[in-house]
mmCIF file of C-alpha atoms and ligand atoms in Angstrom:
data_model
loop_
_atom_site.group_PDB
_atom_site.id
_atom_site.type_symbol
_atom_site.label_atom_id
_atom_site.label_comp_id
_atom_site.label_asym_id
_atom_site.label_seq_id
_atom_site.Cartn_x
_atom_site.Cartn_y
_atom_site.Cartn_z
ATOM 1 C CA MET I 1 75.392 105.645 86.459
ATOM 2 C CA ASN I 2 74.016 109.154 86.014
ATOM 3 C CA LEU I 3 74.567 111.139 89.062
ATOM 4 C CA ALA I 4 74.554 114.541 87.367
ATOM 5 C CA GLN I 5 70.524 114.174 87.477
ATOM 6 C CA PHE I 6 70.690 114.859 91.321
ATOM 7 C CA PRO I 7 71.026 118.079 92.984
ATOM 8 C CA ARG I 8 74.347 118.383 94.936
ATOM 9 C CA ARG I 9 76.163 121.289 96.513
ATOM 10 C CA GLY I 10 79.928 120.691 95.581
ATOM 11 C CA TYR I 11 81.715 120.058 98.749
ATOM 12 C CA VAL I 12 83.724 117.473 97.132
ATOM 13 C CA LYS I 13 85.760 119.445 94.705
ATOM 14 C CA GLU I 14 88.625 117.089 93.642
ATOM 15 C CA PRO I 15 89.197 113.114 94.161
ATOM 16 C CA THR I 16 90.729 112.330 97.478
ATOM 17 C CA PRO I 17 94.310 111.052 97.250
ATOM 18 C CA ILE I 18 95.131 107.413 96.966
ATOM 19 C CA GLU I 19 98.490 106.524 98.613
ATOM 20 C CA PHE I 20 100.604 103.504 98.941
ATOM 21 C CA LEU I 21 101.587 102.795 102.490
ATOM 22 C CA PRO I 22 105.088 101.310 102.419
ATOM 23 C CA SER I 23 106.379 101.406 105.993
ATOM 24 C CA PHE I 24 102.759 99.748 107.209
ATOM 25 C CA SER I 25 102.811 97.143 104.556
ATOM 26 C CA LYS I 26 106.443 96.135 105.663
ATOM 27 C CA ALA I 27 105.409 96.530 109.466
ATOM 28 C CA LEU I 28 102.735 93.687 108.196
ATOM 29 C CA GLY I 29 105.487 91.561 107.014
ATOM 30 C CA GLY I 30 105.659 92.876 103.375
ATOM 31 C CA LYS I 31 103.350 90.032 102.312
ATOM 32 C CA VAL I 32 100.823 92.332 100.637
ATOM 33 C CA ASN I 33 100.655 96.087 99.243
ATOM 34 C CA ILE I 34 98.500 98.110 101.318
ATOM 35 C CA TYR I 35 97.048 101.306 99.749
ATOM 36 C CA MET I 36 94.752 104.091 101.246
ATOM 37 C CA LYS I 37 91.915 106.216 99.893
ATOM 38 C CA ARG I 38 92.211 109.168 101.833
ATOM 39 C CA ASP I 39 88.321 110.291 102.492
ATOM 40 C CA ASP I 40 89.586 111.339 105.905
ATOM 41 C CA LEU I 41 91.108 114.275 104.028
ATOM 42 C CA LEU I 42 87.532 115.394 102.524
ATOM 43 C CA PRO I 43 86.645 118.902 103.124
ATOM 44 C CA GLY I 44 84.415 119.805 106.095
ATOM 45 C CA THR I 45 85.387 120.371 109.766
ATOM 46 C CA GLY I 46 87.685 117.600 110.778
ATOM 47 C CA GLY I 47 87.209 115.525 107.560
ATOM 48 C CA GLY I 48 85.572 112.321 106.911
ATOM 49 C CA ASN I 49 83.315 110.341 104.721
ATOM 50 C CA LYS I 50 79.828 112.075 105.728
ATOM 51 C CA THR I 51 81.085 115.149 103.303
ATOM 52 C CA ARG I 52 80.241 113.053 100.347
ATOM 53 C CA LYS I 53 76.852 111.916 101.486
ATOM 54 C CA LEU I 54 75.861 115.441 102.844
ATOM 55 C CA ASP I 55 76.744 116.984 99.425
ATOM 56 C CA PHE I 56 73.551 115.231 98.173
ATOM 57 C CA SER I 57 71.411 115.417 101.355
ATOM 58 C CA ILE I 58 71.947 119.094 102.132
ATOM 59 C CA ALA I 59 71.381 120.005 98.270
ATOM 60 C CA ASP I 60 68.235 117.921 98.765
ATOM 61 C CA ALA I 61 67.054 119.853 101.791
ATOM 62 C CA LEU I 62 67.504 123.117 99.848
ATOM 63 C CA ALA I 63 65.770 122.011 97.034
ATOM 64 C CA LYS I 64 62.744 121.484 99.020
ATOM 65 C CA GLY I 65 63.109 124.892 100.671
ATOM 66 C CA CYS I 66 64.092 123.664 104.156
ATOM 67 C CA ASP I 67 65.970 125.987 106.589
ATOM 68 C CA THR I 68 66.573 123.681 109.458
ATOM 69 C CA ILE I 69 68.350 120.356 109.387
ATOM 70 C CA ILE I 70 67.534 117.503 112.045
ATOM 71 C CA THR I 71 70.006 114.519 112.197
ATOM 72 C CA CYS I 72 70.871 111.851 114.795
ATOM 73 C CA GLY I 73 73.952 109.785 115.839
ATOM 74 C CA ALA I 74 75.925 108.296 118.783
ATOM 75 C CA VAL I 75 77.282 110.616 121.317
ATOM 76 C CA GLN I 76 80.461 111.143 119.671
ATOM 77 C CA SER I 77 78.741 110.971 115.780
ATOM 78 C CA ASN I 78 81.277 112.097 113.278
ATOM 79 C CA HIS I 79 78.091 112.372 110.953
ATOM 80 C CA ALA I 80 76.295 114.683 113.782
ATOM 81 C CA ARG I 81 79.532 116.964 113.540
ATOM 82 C CA LEU I 82 79.376 117.185 109.888
ATOM 83 C CA THR I 83 75.837 117.474 109.396
ATOM 84 C CA LEU I 84 76.232 120.734 111.717
ATOM 85 C CA ALA I 85 79.311 121.673 110.186
ATOM 86 C CA TRP I 86 77.692 121.974 106.938
ATOM 87 C CA ALA I 87 74.499 123.402 108.014
ATOM 88 C CA VAL I 88 76.540 126.024 109.637
ATOM 89 C CA LYS I 89 78.243 126.849 106.410
ATOM 90 C CA GLU I 90 74.770 127.190 104.333
ATOM 91 C CA GLY I 91 73.459 129.092 107.075
ATOM 92 C CA LEU I 92 70.841 126.383 108.073
ATOM 93 C CA ASP I 93 69.857 125.730 111.973
ATOM 94 C CA CYS I 94 70.740 122.370 113.020
ATOM 95 C CA HIS I 95 69.282 120.214 115.803
ATOM 96 C CA LEU I 96 70.796 116.819 116.789
ATOM 97 C CA VAL I 97 69.208 113.774 118.698
ATOM 98 C CA LEU I 98 71.862 111.736 119.991
ATOM 99 C CA GLU I 99 71.388 108.074 121.108
ATOM 100 C CA GLN I 100 73.138 106.752 124.214
ATOM 101 C CA ARG I 101 74.082 103.407 122.388
ATOM 102 C CA VAL I 102 76.171 102.804 125.458
ATOM 103 C CA ALA I 103 74.289 103.238 128.519
ATOM 104 C CA HIS I 104 75.197 106.989 130.568
ATOM 105 C CA SER I 105 77.800 107.594 127.715
ATOM 106 C CA TYR I 106 76.367 111.094 126.998
ATOM 107 C CA ASN I 107 78.957 113.464 128.951
ATOM 108 C CA PRO I 108 77.967 117.240 128.209
ATOM 109 C CA ALA I 109 81.733 118.065 129.267
ATOM 110 C CA ALA I 110 83.330 115.435 126.778
ATOM 111 C CA SER I 111 86.246 116.409 124.539
ATOM 112 C CA GLY I 112 85.945 115.151 120.710
ATOM 113 C CA ASN I 113 83.125 115.476 118.746
ATOM 114 C CA ASN I 114 80.981 116.669 121.775
ATOM 115 C CA PHE I 115 83.090 119.775 122.145
ATOM 116 C CA LEU I 116 82.992 120.277 118.550
ATOM 117 C CA TYR I 117 78.967 120.551 118.491
ATOM 118 C CA GLN I 118 79.025 123.211 120.747
ATOM 119 C CA LEU I 119 82.161 125.139 119.204
ATOM 120 C CA LEU I 120 79.975 124.966 115.951
ATOM 121 C CA GLY I 121 76.839 126.179 117.563
ATOM 122 C CA VAL I 122 74.416 123.536 117.696
ATOM 123 C CA LYS I 123 70.962 124.842 118.202
ATOM 124 C CA SER I 124 69.840 121.821 120.479
ATOM 125 C CA ILE I 125 70.867 118.629 121.437
ATOM 126 C CA THR I 126 68.267 115.908 122.556
ATOM 127 C CA VAL I 127 69.614 112.910 124.286
ATOM 128 C CA VAL I 128 67.748 109.651 124.247
ATOM 129 C CA ASP I 129 68.256 106.022 125.629
ATOM 130 C CA GLY I 130 69.904 103.408 123.240
ATOM 131 C CA GLY I 131 67.521 101.323 121.205
ATOM 132 C CA SER I 132 65.008 104.444 120.821
ATOM 133 C CA ASN I 133 63.237 104.742 117.678
ATOM 134 C CA MET I 134 65.331 107.483 116.148
ATOM 135 C CA ALA I 135 63.259 108.330 113.234
ATOM 136 C CA GLU I 136 60.411 108.794 115.676
ATOM 137 C CA GLU I 137 62.572 111.055 117.836
ATOM 138 C CA MET I 138 63.771 113.246 115.137
ATOM 139 C CA GLN I 139 60.149 113.626 113.819
ATOM 140 C CA LYS I 140 59.140 115.132 117.337
ATOM 141 C CA VAL I 141 62.028 117.549 117.186
ATOM 142 C CA ALA I 142 60.843 118.540 113.639
ATOM 143 C CA ASP I 143 56.851 118.686 114.504
ATOM 144 C CA LYS I 144 57.953 121.067 117.430
ATOM 145 C CA LEU I 145 60.055 123.316 115.076
ATOM 146 C CA ALA I 146 57.363 123.254 112.417
ATOM 147 C CA ALA I 147 54.748 124.524 114.939
ATOM 148 C CA GLN I 148 57.453 127.487 115.451
ATOM 149 C CA GLY I 149 57.224 128.186 111.873
ATOM 150 C CA LYS I 150 60.784 126.289 110.702
ATOM 151 C CA LYS I 151 60.764 124.190 107.758
ATOM 152 C CA PRO I 152 62.825 121.003 109.016
ATOM 153 C CA TYR I 153 64.728 118.322 107.014
ATOM 154 C CA ILE I 154 65.343 115.166 108.544
ATOM 155 C CA VAL I 155 68.546 113.557 107.522
ATOM 156 C CA PRO I 156 68.532 110.039 108.822
ATOM 157 C CA GLY I 157 71.484 108.466 110.883
ATOM 158 C CA GLY I 158 74.771 108.284 108.761
ATOM 159 C CA ALA I 159 72.857 110.096 105.982
ATOM 160 C CA SER I 160 72.375 106.284 104.666
ATOM 161 C CA ASN I 161 69.706 106.510 102.756
ATOM 162 C CA PRO I 162 69.634 106.484 98.732
ATOM 163 C CA VAL I 163 70.197 110.078 98.798
ATOM 164 C CA GLY I 164 73.102 110.217 100.785
ATOM 165 C CA ALA I 165 74.533 106.945 99.386
ATOM 166 C CA LEU I 166 74.675 108.652 96.007
ATOM 167 C CA GLY I 167 78.058 110.089 97.376
ATOM 168 C CA TYR I 168 79.478 106.767 97.723
ATOM 169 C CA VAL I 169 78.098 105.621 94.234
ATOM 170 C CA GLN I 170 80.479 108.708 93.097
ATOM 171 C CA CYS I 171 83.095 107.626 95.272
ATOM 172 C CA GLY I 172 83.352 104.057 93.847
ATOM 173 C CA GLN I 173 83.219 105.592 90.164
ATOM 174 C CA GLU I 174 86.070 108.015 91.325
ATOM 175 C CA THR I 175 88.351 105.137 92.570
ATOM 176 C CA MET I 176 87.937 103.264 89.322
ATOM 177 C CA GLN I 177 89.115 106.385 87.346
ATOM 178 C CA GLN I 178 92.108 106.900 89.592
ATOM 179 C CA MET I 179 92.982 103.178 89.275
ATOM 180 C CA PHE I 180 93.144 103.733 85.439
ATOM 181 C CA GLU I 181 95.352 106.857 85.736
ATOM 182 C CA MET I 182 97.432 105.313 88.285
ATOM 183 C CA GLY I 183 98.098 101.997 86.400
ATOM 184 C CA LEU I 184 97.058 100.648 89.622
ATOM 185 C CA ASN I 185 95.050 97.352 89.843
ATOM 186 C CA PHE I 186 93.671 96.218 93.258
ATOM 187 C CA ASP I 187 92.893 92.594 94.238
ATOM 188 C CA HIS I 188 90.480 93.644 97.169
ATOM 189 C CA ILE I 189 88.803 96.614 98.924
ATOM 190 C CA ILE I 190 88.089 97.084 102.675
ATOM 191 C CA VAL I 191 85.595 99.252 103.705
ATOM 192 C CA PRO I 192 84.177 100.350 107.406
ATOM 193 C CA SER I 193 80.608 99.298 107.334
ATOM 194 C CA GLY I 194 78.365 101.172 110.018
ATOM 195 C CA SER I 195 74.840 102.769 109.071
ATOM 196 C CA ALA I 196 75.809 100.999 105.665
ATOM 197 C CA GLY I 197 75.456 103.948 103.216
ATOM 198 C CA THR I 198 79.221 104.065 102.543
ATOM 199 C CA HIS I 199 79.487 100.383 102.111
ATOM 200 C CA ALA I 200 76.268 100.113 99.704
ATOM 201 C CA GLY I 201 77.135 102.965 97.839
ATOM 202 C CA PHE I 202 80.686 102.048 97.076
ATOM 203 C CA LEU I 203 79.901 98.378 96.183
ATOM 204 C CA LEU I 204 77.261 99.699 93.880
ATOM 205 C CA GLY I 205 79.396 102.451 92.097
ATOM 206 C CA MET I 206 82.012 99.790 91.594
ATOM 207 C CA LEU I 207 79.222 97.000 90.281
ATOM 208 C CA GLY I 208 77.779 99.698 88.139
ATOM 209 C CA CYS I 209 81.193 99.890 86.295
ATOM 210 C CA ASN I 210 81.602 95.906 86.096
ATOM 211 C CA MET I 211 84.544 96.172 88.678
ATOM 212 C CA ASN I 212 84.704 93.047 89.822
ATOM 213 C CA ILE I 213 86.782 93.556 92.560
ATOM 214 C CA PRO I 214 85.895 91.843 95.980
ATOM 215 C CA ILE I 215 85.033 94.288 98.674
ATOM 216 C CA SER I 216 84.799 93.411 102.156
ATOM 217 C CA GLY I 217 83.251 95.663 104.700
ATOM 218 C CA ILE I 218 84.443 95.496 108.522
ATOM 219 C CA GLY I 219 81.184 95.915 110.790
ATOM 220 C CA VAL I 220 81.559 98.045 113.983
ATOM 221 C CA ASN I 221 77.961 97.187 115.457
ATOM 222 C CA ARG I 222 75.791 94.820 113.949
ATOM 223 C CA LYS I 223 75.977 90.949 113.517
ATOM 224 C CA LYS I 224 76.866 89.864 110.091
ATOM 225 C CA PRO I 225 73.818 88.706 108.537
ATOM 226 C CA VAL I 226 71.856 91.814 109.600
ATOM 227 C CA GLN I 227 74.525 94.183 108.487
ATOM 228 C CA GLU I 228 74.854 92.363 105.214
ATOM 229 C CA GLU I 229 71.094 92.611 104.692
ATOM 230 C CA ALA I 230 71.103 96.446 105.720
ATOM 231 C CA VAL I 231 73.891 96.795 103.069
ATOM 232 C CA TYR I 232 72.481 94.771 100.397
ATOM 233 C CA THR I 233 68.910 96.566 100.819
ATOM 234 C CA LEU I 234 70.275 100.078 100.451
ATOM 235 C CA ALA I 235 72.427 99.154 97.712
ATOM 236 C CA GLN I 236 69.264 97.785 95.835
ATOM 237 C CA GLN I 237 67.148 100.923 97.075
ATOM 238 C CA THR I 238 69.974 103.438 95.834
ATOM 239 C CA ALA I 239 70.273 101.766 92.271
ATOM 240 C CA ASP I 240 66.271 102.178 91.959
ATOM 241 C CA TYR I 241 66.544 105.804 93.265
ATOM 242 C CA ILE I 242 69.270 106.240 90.291
ATOM 243 C CA GLY I 243 67.212 104.236 87.679
ATOM 244 C CA ALA I 244 69.856 101.920 87.225
ATOM 245 C CA LYS I 245 69.207 98.378 86.117
ATOM 246 C CA ILE I 246 72.195 96.331 88.185
ATOM 247 C CA ASP I 247 72.343 93.121 89.283
ATOM 248 C CA ILE I 248 73.841 93.087 93.070
ATOM 249 C CA PRO I 249 74.730 89.484 93.593
ATOM 250 C CA ARG I 250 73.814 88.810 97.527
ATOM 251 C CA GLU I 251 77.194 87.121 97.844
ATOM 252 C CA ALA I 252 79.075 90.368 96.657
ATOM 253 C CA VAL I 253 77.821 91.693 99.798
ATOM 254 C CA VAL I 254 80.375 90.709 102.863
ATOM 255 C CA ALA I 255 80.379 92.500 106.023
ATOM 256 C CA TYR I 256 82.707 90.698 108.988
ATOM 257 C CA ASP I 257 81.395 91.135 112.420
ATOM 258 C CA ASP I 258 84.560 89.601 114.284
ATOM 259 C CA TYR I 259 86.067 93.055 114.992
ATOM 260 C CA VAL I 260 83.456 94.749 116.721
ATOM 261 C CA GLY I 261 84.495 93.800 120.344
ATOM 262 C CA PRO I 262 82.112 94.164 123.120
ATOM 263 C CA GLY I 263 79.839 96.445 121.133
ATOM 264 C CA TYR I 264 79.518 99.759 119.090
ATOM 265 C CA SER I 265 82.259 102.465 120.072
ATOM 266 C CA LEU I 266 83.799 100.083 122.963
ATOM 267 C CA PRO I 267 87.561 100.022 122.476
ATOM 268 C CA THR I 268 89.202 96.729 121.654
ATOM 269 C CA ASP I 269 92.963 96.026 121.993
ATOM 270 C CA ALA I 270 92.957 95.269 118.460
ATOM 271 C CA MET I 271 91.730 98.784 117.645
ATOM 272 C CA CYS I 272 94.346 100.481 119.617
ATOM 273 C CA GLU I 273 97.208 98.248 117.937
ATOM 274 C CA ALA I 274 95.751 99.514 114.358
ATOM 275 C CA VAL I 275 95.564 103.162 115.908
ATOM 276 C CA ILE I 276 99.009 103.125 117.153
ATOM 277 C CA MET I 277 100.631 101.266 113.924
ATOM 278 C CA LEU I 278 99.051 103.813 111.506
ATOM 279 C CA ALA I 279 100.411 106.759 113.571
ATOM 280 C CA ARG I 280 103.675 105.307 114.029
ATOM 281 C CA THR I 281 104.529 103.919 110.585
ATOM 282 C CA GLU I 282 102.682 106.552 108.302
ATOM 283 C CA SER I 283 101.752 109.385 110.526
ATOM 284 C CA ILE I 284 97.966 108.864 109.778
ATOM 285 C CA LEU I 285 95.350 109.302 112.377
ATOM 286 C CA LEU I 286 92.634 106.790 112.362
ATOM 287 C CA ASP I 287 89.676 106.706 114.750
ATOM 288 C CA PRO I 288 88.436 104.439 117.828
ATOM 289 C CA VAL I 289 85.018 103.579 116.419
ATOM 290 C CA TYR I 290 85.130 103.024 112.811
ATOM 291 C CA SER I 291 88.378 103.258 111.016
ATOM 292 C CA GLY I 292 90.534 102.027 113.863
ATOM 293 C CA LYS I 293 88.501 98.681 114.172
ATOM 294 C CA ALA I 294 88.223 98.333 110.445
ATOM 295 C CA MET I 295 91.885 98.620 110.044
ATOM 296 C CA SER I 296 92.007 95.558 112.860
ATOM 297 C CA GLY I 297 90.204 93.751 110.691
ATOM 298 C CA LEU I 298 92.737 94.244 107.390
ATOM 299 C CA ILE I 299 95.684 93.605 110.050
ATOM 300 C CA ASP I 300 93.849 90.183 111.218
ATOM 301 C CA LEU I 301 93.196 89.096 107.373
ATOM 302 C CA VAL I 302 96.647 89.708 106.577
ATOM 303 C CA ARG I 303 98.129 87.934 109.432
ATOM 304 C CA LYS I 304 95.628 85.142 108.630
ATOM 305 C CA ASP I 305 96.922 85.103 105.077
ATOM 306 C CA HIS I 306 93.507 85.922 103.726
ATOM 307 C CA PHE I 307 95.019 87.682 100.654
ATOM 308 C CA LYS I 308 97.307 86.107 98.054
ATOM 309 C CA PRO I 309 100.916 87.038 98.459
ATOM 310 C CA GLY I 310 101.849 90.177 96.497
ATOM 311 C CA SER I 311 98.132 91.343 96.475
ATOM 312 C CA ASN I 312 97.293 95.161 96.256
ATOM 313 C CA ILE I 313 94.800 96.266 98.988
ATOM 314 C CA LEU I 314 92.985 99.224 99.051
ATOM 315 C CA PHE I 315 91.793 100.491 102.509
ATOM 316 C CA LEU I 316 89.036 103.254 102.586
ATOM 317 C CA HIS I 317 89.830 105.742 105.295
ATOM 318 C CA THR I 318 86.632 107.163 106.441
ATOM 319 C CA GLY I 319 87.936 109.614 108.993
ATOM 320 C CA GLY I 320 86.767 109.978 112.337
ATOM 321 C CA SER I 321 90.170 111.342 113.978
ATOM 322 C CA PRO I 322 88.314 113.974 116.110
ATOM 323 C CA ALA I 323 86.844 111.153 118.252
ATOM 324 C CA LEU I 324 90.263 110.332 119.294
ATOM 325 C CA TYR I 325 90.148 113.041 121.862
ATOM 326 C CA ALA I 326 87.209 111.645 123.699
ATOM 327 C CA TYR I 327 89.582 108.466 124.029
ATOM 328 C CA LEU I 328 92.326 109.667 125.738
ATOM 329 C CA ASP I 329 92.336 107.272 128.604
ATOM 330 C CA THR I 330 91.768 104.150 126.225
ATOM 331 C CA PHE I 331 95.084 104.902 125.242
ATOM 332 C CA ARG I 332 97.095 105.771 128.179
ATOM 333 C CA LYS I 333 98.309 102.162 128.916
ATOM 334 C CA ASP I 334 100.025 102.409 125.357
ATOM 335 C CA VAL I 335 100.952 105.850 124.723
ATOM 336 C CA HIS I 336 102.347 107.813 127.745
ATOM 337 C CA PHE I 337 101.246 111.426 128.521
HETATM 338 C C1 LIG E 1 79.784 107.068 109.847
HETATM 339 C C2 LIG E 1 81.367 106.309 109.683
HETATM 340 C C3 LIG E 1 81.475 105.368 109.055
HETATM 341 C C4 LIG E 1 80.539 104.374 108.346
HETATM 342 O O1 LIG E 1 79.875 104.946 107.386
HETATM 343 P P1 LIG E 1 78.459 104.232 106.956
HETATM 344 O O2 LIG E 1 77.948 104.990 105.827
HETATM 345 O O3 LIG E 1 77.618 104.814 108.261
HETATM 346 O O4 LIG E 1 78.427 102.925 107.056
HETATM 347 C C5 LIG E 1 82.985 105.114 108.985
HETATM 348 N N1 LIG E 1 83.987 105.867 109.525
HETATM 349 C C6 LIG E 1 83.530 106.924 109.957
HETATM 350 C C7 LIG E 1 84.782 107.752 110.631
HETATM 351 C C8 LIG E 1 82.394 107.481 110.210
HETATM 352 O O5 LIG E 1 81.943 108.515 110.869
#
């Protein structure tokens, strides 16, 4: 697929590493070999997956002559943090609309990403109730700024539209190339599945190269059929946007909902176990909302013998560790400090 036809800013300068996790694989019984694609190490303040998407989204904003970025997220949004960070670096204003997906969850004094919003000098934060129409709420902010003579550009939640998903189409292609160079074949790939751009883009990138490796998403929010439909639709829209004729089999879209727990961003014991296990076997930091829950899914699937013995499994680490510092109390029962 020709991604060179789209403007991008060049935030992603080199492939992120694919690493074998020997101690973690052993801690899980040594039945399978677990590898990790380290998108947590992507450039951008605090790292993480949104940098790949914003490389295209911010380029689109600049190509359209915009001087102000508006985006949305939950109260501890990695996407909001990274959008703000790249906007600052580009000399663009950035305004955030934050959704209290958990009632009363916005705490202006919270650490983690919330602290970073202020440290990075966010222009404004508008807090709205869970379930609000975020597109409308962002449009209201955009209209107000336009009336003041600004040229606003709205990046949807998670940059999960066809423009942003291009970043993960590229990641799929990059992973295929790395597998070839490393002489390493994967039997299964696990990706976190949230606002769907990562999962949809990665799947499309792989399908576009005829890489028939099963990809399983681990949902962090929505029910399985709803999430799978969101991923499927975005993958098709992204293929159309690229101008690629690719058959996306519906059954290639799998997004488990068994690891969400009580809801988006709410801790689970399995998430805590995953975060602590990765820290103590591989010195890798996961996050409580996405990569920790996704890893809890991988751990469960390994324990349930979902994968053939000896399989090579790739986990896409999408980042998010700054959010750990907003969850200190969650970890106090297991980590003593
Ligand atoms: C946004 C995010 C995800 C999910 O990616 P989507 O494209 O929204 O599905 C996963 N992990 C982290 C750390 C994130 O910030």
